[in-house]
PDB file of C-alpha atoms in Angstrom:
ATOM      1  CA  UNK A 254      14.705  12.648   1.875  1.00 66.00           C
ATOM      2  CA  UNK A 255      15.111  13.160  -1.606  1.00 70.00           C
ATOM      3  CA  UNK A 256      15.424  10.422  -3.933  1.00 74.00           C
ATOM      4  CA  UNK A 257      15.989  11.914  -7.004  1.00 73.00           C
ATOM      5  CA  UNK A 258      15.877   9.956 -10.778  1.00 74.00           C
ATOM      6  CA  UNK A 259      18.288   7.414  -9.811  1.00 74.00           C
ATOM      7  CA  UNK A 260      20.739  10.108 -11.705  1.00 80.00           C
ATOM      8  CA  UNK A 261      18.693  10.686 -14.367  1.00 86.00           C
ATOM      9  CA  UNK A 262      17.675  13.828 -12.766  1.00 86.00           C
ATOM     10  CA  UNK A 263      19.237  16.185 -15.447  1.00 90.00           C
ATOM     11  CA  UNK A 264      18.178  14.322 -18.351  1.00 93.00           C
ATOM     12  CA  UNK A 265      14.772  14.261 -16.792  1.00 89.00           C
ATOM     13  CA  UNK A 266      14.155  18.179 -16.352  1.00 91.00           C
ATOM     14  CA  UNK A 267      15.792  18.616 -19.313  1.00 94.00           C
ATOM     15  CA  UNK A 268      12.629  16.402 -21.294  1.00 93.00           C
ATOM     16  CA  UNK A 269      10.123  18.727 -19.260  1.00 92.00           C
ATOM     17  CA  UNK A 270      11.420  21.883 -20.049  1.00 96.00           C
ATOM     18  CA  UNK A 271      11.160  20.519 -24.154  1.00 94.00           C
ATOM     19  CA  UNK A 272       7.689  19.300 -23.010  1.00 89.00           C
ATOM     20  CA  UNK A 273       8.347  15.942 -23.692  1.00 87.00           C
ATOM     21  CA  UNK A 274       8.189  15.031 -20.194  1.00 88.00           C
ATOM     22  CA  UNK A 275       4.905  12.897 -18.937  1.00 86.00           C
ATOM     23  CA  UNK A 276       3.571  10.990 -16.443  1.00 88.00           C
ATOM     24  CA  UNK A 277       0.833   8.131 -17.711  1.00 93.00           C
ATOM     25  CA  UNK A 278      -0.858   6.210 -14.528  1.00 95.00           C
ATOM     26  CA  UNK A 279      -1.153   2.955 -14.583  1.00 94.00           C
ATOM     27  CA  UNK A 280      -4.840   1.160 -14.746  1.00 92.00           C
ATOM     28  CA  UNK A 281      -7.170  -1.484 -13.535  1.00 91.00           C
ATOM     29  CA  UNK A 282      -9.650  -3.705 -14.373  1.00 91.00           C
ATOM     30  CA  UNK A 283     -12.944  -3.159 -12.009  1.00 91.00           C
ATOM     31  CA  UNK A 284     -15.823  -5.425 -13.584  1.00 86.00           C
ATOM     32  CA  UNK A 285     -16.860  -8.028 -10.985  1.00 80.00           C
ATOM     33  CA  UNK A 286     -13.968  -7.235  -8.680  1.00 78.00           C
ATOM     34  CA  UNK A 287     -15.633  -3.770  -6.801  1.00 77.00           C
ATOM     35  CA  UNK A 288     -15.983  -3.910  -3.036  1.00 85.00           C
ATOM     36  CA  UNK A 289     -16.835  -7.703  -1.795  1.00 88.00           C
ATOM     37  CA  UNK A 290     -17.163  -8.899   1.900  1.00 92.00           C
ATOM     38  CA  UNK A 291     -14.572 -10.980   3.314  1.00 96.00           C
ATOM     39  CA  UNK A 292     -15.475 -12.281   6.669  1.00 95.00           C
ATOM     40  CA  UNK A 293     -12.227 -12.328   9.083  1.00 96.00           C
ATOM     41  CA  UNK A 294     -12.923 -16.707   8.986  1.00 96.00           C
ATOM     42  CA  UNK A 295     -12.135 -16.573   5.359  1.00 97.00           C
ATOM     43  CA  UNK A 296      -9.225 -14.385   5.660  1.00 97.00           C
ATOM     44  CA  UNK A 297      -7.757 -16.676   8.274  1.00 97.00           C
ATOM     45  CA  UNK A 298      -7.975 -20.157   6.522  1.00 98.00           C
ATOM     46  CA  UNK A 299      -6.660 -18.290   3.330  1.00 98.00           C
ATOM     47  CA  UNK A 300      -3.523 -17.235   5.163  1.00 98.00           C
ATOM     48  CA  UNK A 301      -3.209 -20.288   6.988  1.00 97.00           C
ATOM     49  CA  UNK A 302      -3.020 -22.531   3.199  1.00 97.00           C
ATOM     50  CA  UNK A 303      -0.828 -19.692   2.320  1.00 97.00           C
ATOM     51  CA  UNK A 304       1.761 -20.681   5.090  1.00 96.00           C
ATOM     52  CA  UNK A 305       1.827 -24.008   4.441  1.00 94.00           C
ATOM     53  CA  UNK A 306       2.099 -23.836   0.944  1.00 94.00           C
ATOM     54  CA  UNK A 307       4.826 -21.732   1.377  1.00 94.00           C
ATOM     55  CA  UNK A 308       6.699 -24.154   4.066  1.00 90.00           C
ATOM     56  CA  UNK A 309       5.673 -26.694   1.543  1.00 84.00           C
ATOM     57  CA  UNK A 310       8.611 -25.193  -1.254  1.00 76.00           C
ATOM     58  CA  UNK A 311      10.903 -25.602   1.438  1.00 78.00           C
ATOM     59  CA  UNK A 312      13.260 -28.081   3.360  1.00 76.00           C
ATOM     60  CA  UNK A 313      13.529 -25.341   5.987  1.00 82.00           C
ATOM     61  CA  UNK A 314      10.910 -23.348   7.521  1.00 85.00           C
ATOM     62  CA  UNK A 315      11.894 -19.599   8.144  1.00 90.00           C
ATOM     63  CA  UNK A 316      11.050 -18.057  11.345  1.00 94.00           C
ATOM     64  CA  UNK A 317       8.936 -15.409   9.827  1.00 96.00           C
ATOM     65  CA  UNK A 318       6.300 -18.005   8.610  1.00 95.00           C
ATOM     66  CA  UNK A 319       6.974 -20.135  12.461  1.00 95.00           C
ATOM     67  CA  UNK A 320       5.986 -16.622  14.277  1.00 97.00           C
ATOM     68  CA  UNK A 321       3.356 -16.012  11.766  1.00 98.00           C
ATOM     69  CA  UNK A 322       1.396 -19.002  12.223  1.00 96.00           C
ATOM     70  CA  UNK A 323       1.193 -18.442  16.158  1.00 96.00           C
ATOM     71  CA  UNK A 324       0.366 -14.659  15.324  1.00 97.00           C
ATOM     72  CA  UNK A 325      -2.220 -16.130  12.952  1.00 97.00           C
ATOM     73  CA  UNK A 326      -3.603 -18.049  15.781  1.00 97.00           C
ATOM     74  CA  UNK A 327      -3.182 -15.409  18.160  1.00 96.00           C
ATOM     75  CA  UNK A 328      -5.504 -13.050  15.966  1.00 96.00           C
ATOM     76  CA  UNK A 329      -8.019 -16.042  15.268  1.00 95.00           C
ATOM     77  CA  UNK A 330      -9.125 -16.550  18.943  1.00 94.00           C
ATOM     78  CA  UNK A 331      -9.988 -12.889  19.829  1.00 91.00           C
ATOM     79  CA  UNK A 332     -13.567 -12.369  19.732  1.00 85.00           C
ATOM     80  CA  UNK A 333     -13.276  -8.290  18.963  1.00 77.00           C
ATOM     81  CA  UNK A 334     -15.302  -7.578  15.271  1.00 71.00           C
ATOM     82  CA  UNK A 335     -14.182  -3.967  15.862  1.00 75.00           C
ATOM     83  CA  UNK A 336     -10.630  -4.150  15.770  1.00 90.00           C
ATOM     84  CA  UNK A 337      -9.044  -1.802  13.101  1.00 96.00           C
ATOM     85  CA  UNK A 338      -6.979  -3.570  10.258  1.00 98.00           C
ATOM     86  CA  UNK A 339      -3.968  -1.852   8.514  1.00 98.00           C
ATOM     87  CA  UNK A 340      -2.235  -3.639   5.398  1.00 98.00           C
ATOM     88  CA  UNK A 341       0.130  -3.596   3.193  1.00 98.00           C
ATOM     89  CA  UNK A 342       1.325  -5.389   0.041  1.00 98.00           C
ATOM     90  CA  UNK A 343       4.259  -5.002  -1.964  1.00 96.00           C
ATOM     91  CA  UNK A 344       7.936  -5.807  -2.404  1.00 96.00           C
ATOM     92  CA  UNK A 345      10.203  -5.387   0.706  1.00 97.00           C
ATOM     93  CA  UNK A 346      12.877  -3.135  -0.491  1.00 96.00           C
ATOM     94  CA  UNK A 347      14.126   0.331   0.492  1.00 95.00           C
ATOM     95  CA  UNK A 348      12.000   1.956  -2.063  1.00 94.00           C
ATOM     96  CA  UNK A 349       8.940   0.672  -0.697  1.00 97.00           C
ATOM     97  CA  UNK A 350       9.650   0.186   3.258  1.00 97.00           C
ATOM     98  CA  UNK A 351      12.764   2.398   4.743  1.00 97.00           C
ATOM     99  CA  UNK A 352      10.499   4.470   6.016  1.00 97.00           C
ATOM    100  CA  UNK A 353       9.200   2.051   8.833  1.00 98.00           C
ATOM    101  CA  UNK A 354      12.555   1.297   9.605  1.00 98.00           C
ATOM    102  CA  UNK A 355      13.730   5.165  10.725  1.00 97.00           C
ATOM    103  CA  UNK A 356      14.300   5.536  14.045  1.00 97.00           C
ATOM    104  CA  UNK A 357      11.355   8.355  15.276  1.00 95.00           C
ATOM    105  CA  UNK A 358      11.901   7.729  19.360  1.00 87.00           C
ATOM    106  CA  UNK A 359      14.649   6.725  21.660  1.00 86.00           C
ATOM    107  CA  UNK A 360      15.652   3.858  19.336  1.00 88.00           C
ATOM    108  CA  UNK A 361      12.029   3.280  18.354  1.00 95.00           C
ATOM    109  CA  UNK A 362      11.303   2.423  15.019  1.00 98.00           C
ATOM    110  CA  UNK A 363       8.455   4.490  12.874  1.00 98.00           C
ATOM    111  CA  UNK A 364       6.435   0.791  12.550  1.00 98.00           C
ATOM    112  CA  UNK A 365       7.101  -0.366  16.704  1.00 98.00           C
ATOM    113  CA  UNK A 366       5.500   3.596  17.333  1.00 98.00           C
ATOM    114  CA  UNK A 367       3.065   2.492  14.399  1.00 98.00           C
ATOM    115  CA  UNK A 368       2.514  -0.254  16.276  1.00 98.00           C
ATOM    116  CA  UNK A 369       1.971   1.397  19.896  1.00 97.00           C
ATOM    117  CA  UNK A 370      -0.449   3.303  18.374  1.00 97.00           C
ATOM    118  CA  UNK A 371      -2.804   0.250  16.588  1.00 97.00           C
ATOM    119  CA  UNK A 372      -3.093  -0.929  20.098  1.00 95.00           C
ATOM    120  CA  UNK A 373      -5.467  -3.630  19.724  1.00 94.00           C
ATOM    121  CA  UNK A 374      -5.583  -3.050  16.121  1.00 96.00           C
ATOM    122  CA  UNK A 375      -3.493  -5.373  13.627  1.00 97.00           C
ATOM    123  CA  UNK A 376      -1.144  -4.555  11.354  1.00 98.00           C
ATOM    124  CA  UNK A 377      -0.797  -7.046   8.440  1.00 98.00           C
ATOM    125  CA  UNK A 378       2.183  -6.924   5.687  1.00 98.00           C
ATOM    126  CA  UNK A 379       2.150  -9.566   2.660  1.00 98.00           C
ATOM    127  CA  UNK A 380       5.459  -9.123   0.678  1.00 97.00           C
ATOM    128  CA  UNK A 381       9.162 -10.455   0.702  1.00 96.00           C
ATOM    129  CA  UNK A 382      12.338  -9.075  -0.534  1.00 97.00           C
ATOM    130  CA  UNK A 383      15.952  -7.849   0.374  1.00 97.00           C
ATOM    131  CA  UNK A 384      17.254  -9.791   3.137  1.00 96.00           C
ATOM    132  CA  UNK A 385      17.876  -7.372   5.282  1.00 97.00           C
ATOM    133  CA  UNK A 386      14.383  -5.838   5.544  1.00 98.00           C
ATOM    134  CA  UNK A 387      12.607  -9.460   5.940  1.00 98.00           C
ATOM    135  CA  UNK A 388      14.702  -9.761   8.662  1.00 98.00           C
ATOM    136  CA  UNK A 389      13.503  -6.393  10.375  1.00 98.00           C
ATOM    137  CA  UNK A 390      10.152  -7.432   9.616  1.00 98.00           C
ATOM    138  CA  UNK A 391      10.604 -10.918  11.267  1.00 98.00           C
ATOM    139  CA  UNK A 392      12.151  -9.192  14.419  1.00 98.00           C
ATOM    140  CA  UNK A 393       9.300  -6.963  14.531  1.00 98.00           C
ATOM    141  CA  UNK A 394       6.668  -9.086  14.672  1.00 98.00           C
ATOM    142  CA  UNK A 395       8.749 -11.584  17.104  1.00 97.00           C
ATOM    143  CA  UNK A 396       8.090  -8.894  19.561  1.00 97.00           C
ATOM    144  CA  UNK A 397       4.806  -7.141  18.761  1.00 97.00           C
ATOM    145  CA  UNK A 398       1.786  -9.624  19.108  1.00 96.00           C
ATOM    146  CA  UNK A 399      -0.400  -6.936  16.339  1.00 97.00           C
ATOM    147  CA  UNK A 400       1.855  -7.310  13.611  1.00 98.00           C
ATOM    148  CA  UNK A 401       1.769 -10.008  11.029  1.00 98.00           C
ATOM    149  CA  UNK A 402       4.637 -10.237   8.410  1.00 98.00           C
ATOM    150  CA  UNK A 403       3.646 -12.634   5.851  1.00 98.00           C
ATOM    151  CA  UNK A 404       6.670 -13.468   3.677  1.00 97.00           C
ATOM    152  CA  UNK A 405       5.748 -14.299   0.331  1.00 96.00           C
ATOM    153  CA  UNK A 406       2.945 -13.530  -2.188  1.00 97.00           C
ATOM    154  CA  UNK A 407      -0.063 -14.351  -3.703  1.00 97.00           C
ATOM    155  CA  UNK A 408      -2.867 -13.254  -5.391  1.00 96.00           C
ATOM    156  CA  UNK A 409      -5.647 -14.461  -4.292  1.00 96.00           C
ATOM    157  CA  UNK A 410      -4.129 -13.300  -0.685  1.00 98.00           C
ATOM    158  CA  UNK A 411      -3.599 -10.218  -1.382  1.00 97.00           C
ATOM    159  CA  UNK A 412      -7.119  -8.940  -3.144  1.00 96.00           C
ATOM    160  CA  UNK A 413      -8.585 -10.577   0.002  1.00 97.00           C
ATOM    161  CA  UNK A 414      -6.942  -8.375   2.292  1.00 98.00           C
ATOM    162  CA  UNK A 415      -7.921  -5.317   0.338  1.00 97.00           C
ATOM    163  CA  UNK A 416     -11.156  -5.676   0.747  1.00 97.00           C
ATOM    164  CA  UNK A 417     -11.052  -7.392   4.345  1.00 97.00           C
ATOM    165  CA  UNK A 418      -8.724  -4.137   6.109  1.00 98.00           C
ATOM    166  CA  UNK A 419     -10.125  -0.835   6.826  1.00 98.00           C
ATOM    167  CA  UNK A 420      -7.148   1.021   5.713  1.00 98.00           C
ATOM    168  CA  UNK A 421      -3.921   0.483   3.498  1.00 98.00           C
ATOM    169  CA  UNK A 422      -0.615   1.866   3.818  1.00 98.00           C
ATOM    170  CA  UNK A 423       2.008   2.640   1.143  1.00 98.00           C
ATOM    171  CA  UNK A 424       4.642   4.294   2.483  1.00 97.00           C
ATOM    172  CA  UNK A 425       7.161   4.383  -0.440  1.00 96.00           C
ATOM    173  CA  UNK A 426       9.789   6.918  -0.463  1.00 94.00           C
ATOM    174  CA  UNK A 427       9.347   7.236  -4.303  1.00 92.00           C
ATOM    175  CA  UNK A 428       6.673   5.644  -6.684  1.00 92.00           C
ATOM    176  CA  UNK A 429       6.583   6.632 -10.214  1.00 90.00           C
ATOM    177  CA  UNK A 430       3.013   5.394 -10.099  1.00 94.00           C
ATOM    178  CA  UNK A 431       1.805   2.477  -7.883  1.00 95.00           C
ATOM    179  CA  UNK A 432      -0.994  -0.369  -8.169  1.00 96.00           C
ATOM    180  CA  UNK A 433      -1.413  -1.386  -5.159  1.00 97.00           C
ATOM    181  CA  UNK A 434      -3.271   1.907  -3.526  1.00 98.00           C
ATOM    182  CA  UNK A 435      -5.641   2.006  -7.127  1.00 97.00           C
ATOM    183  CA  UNK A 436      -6.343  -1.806  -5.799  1.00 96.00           C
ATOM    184  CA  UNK A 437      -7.003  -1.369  -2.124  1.00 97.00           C
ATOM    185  CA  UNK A 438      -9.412   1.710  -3.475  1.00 97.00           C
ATOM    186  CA  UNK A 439     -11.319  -0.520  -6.099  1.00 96.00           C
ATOM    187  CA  UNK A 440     -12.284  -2.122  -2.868  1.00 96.00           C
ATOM    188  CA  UNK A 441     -13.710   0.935  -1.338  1.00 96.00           C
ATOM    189  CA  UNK A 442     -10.322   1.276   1.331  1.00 97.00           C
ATOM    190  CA  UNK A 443      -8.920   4.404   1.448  1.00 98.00           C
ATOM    191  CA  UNK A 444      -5.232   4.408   1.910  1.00 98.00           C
ATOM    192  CA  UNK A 445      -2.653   6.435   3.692  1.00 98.00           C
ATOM    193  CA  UNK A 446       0.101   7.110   0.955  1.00 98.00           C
ATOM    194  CA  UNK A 447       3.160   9.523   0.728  1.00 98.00           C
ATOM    195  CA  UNK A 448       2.552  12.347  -1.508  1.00 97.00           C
ATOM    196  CA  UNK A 449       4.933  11.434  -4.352  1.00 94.00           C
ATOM    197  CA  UNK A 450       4.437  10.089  -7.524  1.00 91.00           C
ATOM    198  CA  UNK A 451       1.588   8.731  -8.816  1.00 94.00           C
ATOM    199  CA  UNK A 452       0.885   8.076  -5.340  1.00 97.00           C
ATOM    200  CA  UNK A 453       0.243  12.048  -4.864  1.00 96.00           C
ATOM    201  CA  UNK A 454      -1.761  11.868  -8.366  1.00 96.00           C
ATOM    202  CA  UNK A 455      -4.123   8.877  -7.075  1.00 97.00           C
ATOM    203  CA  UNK A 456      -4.844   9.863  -3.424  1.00 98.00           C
ATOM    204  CA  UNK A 457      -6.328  13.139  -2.850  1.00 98.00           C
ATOM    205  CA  UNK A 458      -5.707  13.928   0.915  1.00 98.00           C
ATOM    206  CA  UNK A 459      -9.396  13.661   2.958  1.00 97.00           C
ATOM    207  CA  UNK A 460     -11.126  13.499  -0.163  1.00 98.00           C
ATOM    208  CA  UNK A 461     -10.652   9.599  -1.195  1.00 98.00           C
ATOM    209  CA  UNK A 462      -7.823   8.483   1.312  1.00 98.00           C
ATOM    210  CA  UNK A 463      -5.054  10.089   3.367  1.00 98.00           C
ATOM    211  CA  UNK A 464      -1.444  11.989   2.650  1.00 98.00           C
ATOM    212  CA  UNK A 465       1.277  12.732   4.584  1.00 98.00           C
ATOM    213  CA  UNK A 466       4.864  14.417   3.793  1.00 97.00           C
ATOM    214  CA  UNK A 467       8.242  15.568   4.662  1.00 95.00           C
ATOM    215  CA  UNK A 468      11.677  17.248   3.756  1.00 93.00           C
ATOM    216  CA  UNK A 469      13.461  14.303   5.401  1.00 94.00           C
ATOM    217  CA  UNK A 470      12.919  10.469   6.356  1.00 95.00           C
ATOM    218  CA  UNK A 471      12.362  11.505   9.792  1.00 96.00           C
ATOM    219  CA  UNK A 472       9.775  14.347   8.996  1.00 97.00           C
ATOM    220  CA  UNK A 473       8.281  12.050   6.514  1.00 97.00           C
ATOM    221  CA  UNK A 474       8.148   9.084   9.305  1.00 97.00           C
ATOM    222  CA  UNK A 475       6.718  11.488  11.439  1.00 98.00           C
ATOM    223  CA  UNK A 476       3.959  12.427   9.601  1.00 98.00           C
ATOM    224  CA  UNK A 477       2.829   9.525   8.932  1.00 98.00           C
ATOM    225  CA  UNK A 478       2.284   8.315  12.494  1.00 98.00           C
ATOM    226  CA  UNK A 479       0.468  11.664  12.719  1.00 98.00           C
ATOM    227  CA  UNK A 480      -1.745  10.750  10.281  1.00 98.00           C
ATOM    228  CA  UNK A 481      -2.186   7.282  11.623  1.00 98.00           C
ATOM    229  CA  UNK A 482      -3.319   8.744  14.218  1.00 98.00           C
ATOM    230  CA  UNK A 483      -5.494  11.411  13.218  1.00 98.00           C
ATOM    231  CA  UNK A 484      -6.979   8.402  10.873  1.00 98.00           C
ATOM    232  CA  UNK A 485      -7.856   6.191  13.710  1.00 97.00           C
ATOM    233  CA  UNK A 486      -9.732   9.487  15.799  1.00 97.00           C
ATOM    234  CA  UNK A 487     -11.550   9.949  12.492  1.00 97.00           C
ATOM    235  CA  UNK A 488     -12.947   6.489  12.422  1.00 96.00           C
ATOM    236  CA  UNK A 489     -14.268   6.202  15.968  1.00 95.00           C
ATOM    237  CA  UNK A 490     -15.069  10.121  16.578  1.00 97.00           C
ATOM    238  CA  UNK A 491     -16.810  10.622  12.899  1.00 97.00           C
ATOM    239  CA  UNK A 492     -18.013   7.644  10.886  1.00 96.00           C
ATOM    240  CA  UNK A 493     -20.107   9.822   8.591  1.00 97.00           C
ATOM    241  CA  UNK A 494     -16.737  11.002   7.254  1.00 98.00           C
ATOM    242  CA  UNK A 495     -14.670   8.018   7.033  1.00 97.00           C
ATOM    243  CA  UNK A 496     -17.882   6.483   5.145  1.00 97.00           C
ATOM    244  CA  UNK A 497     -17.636   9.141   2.714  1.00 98.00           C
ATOM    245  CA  UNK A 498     -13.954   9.156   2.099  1.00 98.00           C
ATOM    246  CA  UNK A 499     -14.262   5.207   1.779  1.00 97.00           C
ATOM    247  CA  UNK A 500     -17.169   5.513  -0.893  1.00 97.00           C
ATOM    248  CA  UNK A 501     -14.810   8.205  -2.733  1.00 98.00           C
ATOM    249  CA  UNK A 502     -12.150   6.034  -2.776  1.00 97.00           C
ATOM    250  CA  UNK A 503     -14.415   3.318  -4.276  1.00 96.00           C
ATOM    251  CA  UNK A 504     -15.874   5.633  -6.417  1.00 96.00           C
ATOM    252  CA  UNK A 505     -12.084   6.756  -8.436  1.00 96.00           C
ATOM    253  CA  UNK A 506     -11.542   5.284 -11.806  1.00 94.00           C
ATOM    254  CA  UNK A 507      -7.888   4.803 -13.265  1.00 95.00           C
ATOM    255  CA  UNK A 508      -9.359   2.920 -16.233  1.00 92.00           C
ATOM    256  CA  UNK A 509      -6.810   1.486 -18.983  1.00 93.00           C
ATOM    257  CA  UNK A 510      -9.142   3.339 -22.084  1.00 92.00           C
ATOM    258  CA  UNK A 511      -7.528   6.683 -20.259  1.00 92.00           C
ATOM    259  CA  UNK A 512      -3.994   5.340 -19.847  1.00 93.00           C
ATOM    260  CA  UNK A 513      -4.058   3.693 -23.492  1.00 92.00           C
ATOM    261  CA  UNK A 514      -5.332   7.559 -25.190  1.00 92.00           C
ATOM    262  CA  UNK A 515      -2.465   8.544 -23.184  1.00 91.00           C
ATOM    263  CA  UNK A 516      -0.206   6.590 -24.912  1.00 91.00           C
ATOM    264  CA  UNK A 517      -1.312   7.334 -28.274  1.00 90.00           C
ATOM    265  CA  UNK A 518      -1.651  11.000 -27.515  1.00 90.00           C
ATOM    266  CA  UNK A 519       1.535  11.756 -25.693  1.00 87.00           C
ATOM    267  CA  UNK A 520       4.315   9.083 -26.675  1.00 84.00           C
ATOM    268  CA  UNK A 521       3.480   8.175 -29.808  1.00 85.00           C
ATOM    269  CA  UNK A 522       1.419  10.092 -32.567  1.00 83.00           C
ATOM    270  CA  UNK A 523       2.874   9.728 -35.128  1.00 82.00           C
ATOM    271  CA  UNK A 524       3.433   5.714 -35.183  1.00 76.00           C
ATOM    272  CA  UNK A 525      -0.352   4.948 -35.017  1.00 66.00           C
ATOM    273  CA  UNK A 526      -3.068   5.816 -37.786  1.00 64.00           C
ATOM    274  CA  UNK A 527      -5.342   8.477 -37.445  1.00 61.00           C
ATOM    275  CA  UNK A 528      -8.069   6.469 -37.682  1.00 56.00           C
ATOM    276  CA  UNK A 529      -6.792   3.806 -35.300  1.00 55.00           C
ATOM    277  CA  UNK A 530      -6.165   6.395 -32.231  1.00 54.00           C
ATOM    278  CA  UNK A 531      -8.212   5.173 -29.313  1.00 53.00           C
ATOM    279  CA  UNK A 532     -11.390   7.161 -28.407  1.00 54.00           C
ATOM    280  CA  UNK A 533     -11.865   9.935 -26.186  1.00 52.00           C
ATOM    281  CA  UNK A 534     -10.982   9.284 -22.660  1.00 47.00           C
ATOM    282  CA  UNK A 535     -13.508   7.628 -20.775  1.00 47.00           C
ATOM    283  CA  UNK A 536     -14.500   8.067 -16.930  1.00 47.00           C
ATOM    284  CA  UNK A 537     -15.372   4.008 -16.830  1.00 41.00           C
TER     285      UNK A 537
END
């Protein structure tokens, strides 16, 4: 389970033990773009121009936006307001969704057991990627009715479904910082992260979202269906808490006047003027 610096391990401890080692997190912008409501209607006919637009590019449709529209369709006609919404965006690559794919029970994959355990929950993924790990997503979702793979991006998509699901899942096997999660908790979700990299330094475990970990892809895959679940209890068995974690999570700042300072401060004093070093960190 462990990924390492891509080889660069050495020359990496080698920086922190000179202290010249650090790790600045990314920002985000959060005037006018806090926690908005996005009814489930909205949502829908977004996705739906989405798919089209994206069948539009192409003289061949590919049968992960043919099972998505009926999934679409599927999810449109149930009447339930109360049924629990996991998402994800991101790139589909190993980095960012092996994890899923690790086998967990009798040939089970961690997301068809993730998906047991929604029941009449959704799952909803917006990314594309490697080949390979479209295709598992496509397969997936050919036989799960509560899991739609959306293959592609956009924008406007994606900071929709932050604020439309109740929780968001990152389950990258290494992140040297991460965006997504700060989005999906500028819009009040918590999210259910594993504890590496700037994903550990963002999300603080039943404070403002949800951890898990592992010594190996199947501990780690593990523990996060354990959490899933433990998550979903939370939700139905103690609202008062989930409320407050959400609210937490809305309330965390990773402003670019802190990440900037850092910059200054850390990598490079001595190339900017005294006088033109940005001001004290701010909390904004």
């Amino acid at each position: 389970g462990f990924i390492g610096g891509e080889r660069l391990e050495a020359d990496l401890k080698r920086a922190r033990r000179r202290k010249k080692l650090f790790g600045i997190l990314n920002g985000c912008d959060y005037a006018g773009l806090e926690r908005q409501q996005v009814t489930k209607e909205e949502l829908v006919s977004l996705i739906n121009a989405c798919l089209l637009s994206w069948v539009g590019d192409r003289t061949r449709i590919s049968a992960a936006w043919f099972f998505a529209q009926r999934r679409l369709q599927e999810w449109a006609g149930k009447k339930n307001p109360d049924d629990f919404v996991l998402a994800s965006v991101g790139r589909l690559t190993a980095q960012k969704v092996s994890l899923l794919e690790v086998d967990v029970a009798a040939g089970h994959s961690a997301l068809e057991v993730m998906l047991d355990v929604l029941g009449e929950g959704l799952y909803i993924m917006v990314g594309s990627g490697d080949a390979e790990h479209e295709e598992f997503m496509t397969r997936a979702m050919m036989r799960h009715a509560n899991f739609l793979f959306l293959q592609g991006y956009s924008d406007a998509l994606a900071e929709k479904l932050y604020h439309f699901c109740d929780l968001f899942l990152m389950p990258s096997s290494y992140e040297p910082c991460g965006i997504s999660q700060m989005l999906a908790m500028r819009a009040g979700k918590p999210c259910l992260v594993h504890r590496v990299g700037g994903l550990s330094d963002t999300v603080k475990n039943n404070k403002n979202g949800f951890t898990f970990v592992g010594k190996s892809p199947q501990e780690q895959a593990q523990a996060m269906l354990m959490s899933l679940r433990k998550i979903l209890l939370m939700r139905s068995r103690q609202p008062q808490k989930w409320q407050k974690i959400a609210q937490a999570a809305a309330d965390s700042r990773f402003s670019w006047d802190i990440s900037v300072a850092q910059y200054l401060e850390k990598l490079y004093p001595d190339a900017v003027p005294e006088q033109a070093v940005a001001p004290p960190y701010s909390k904004s």
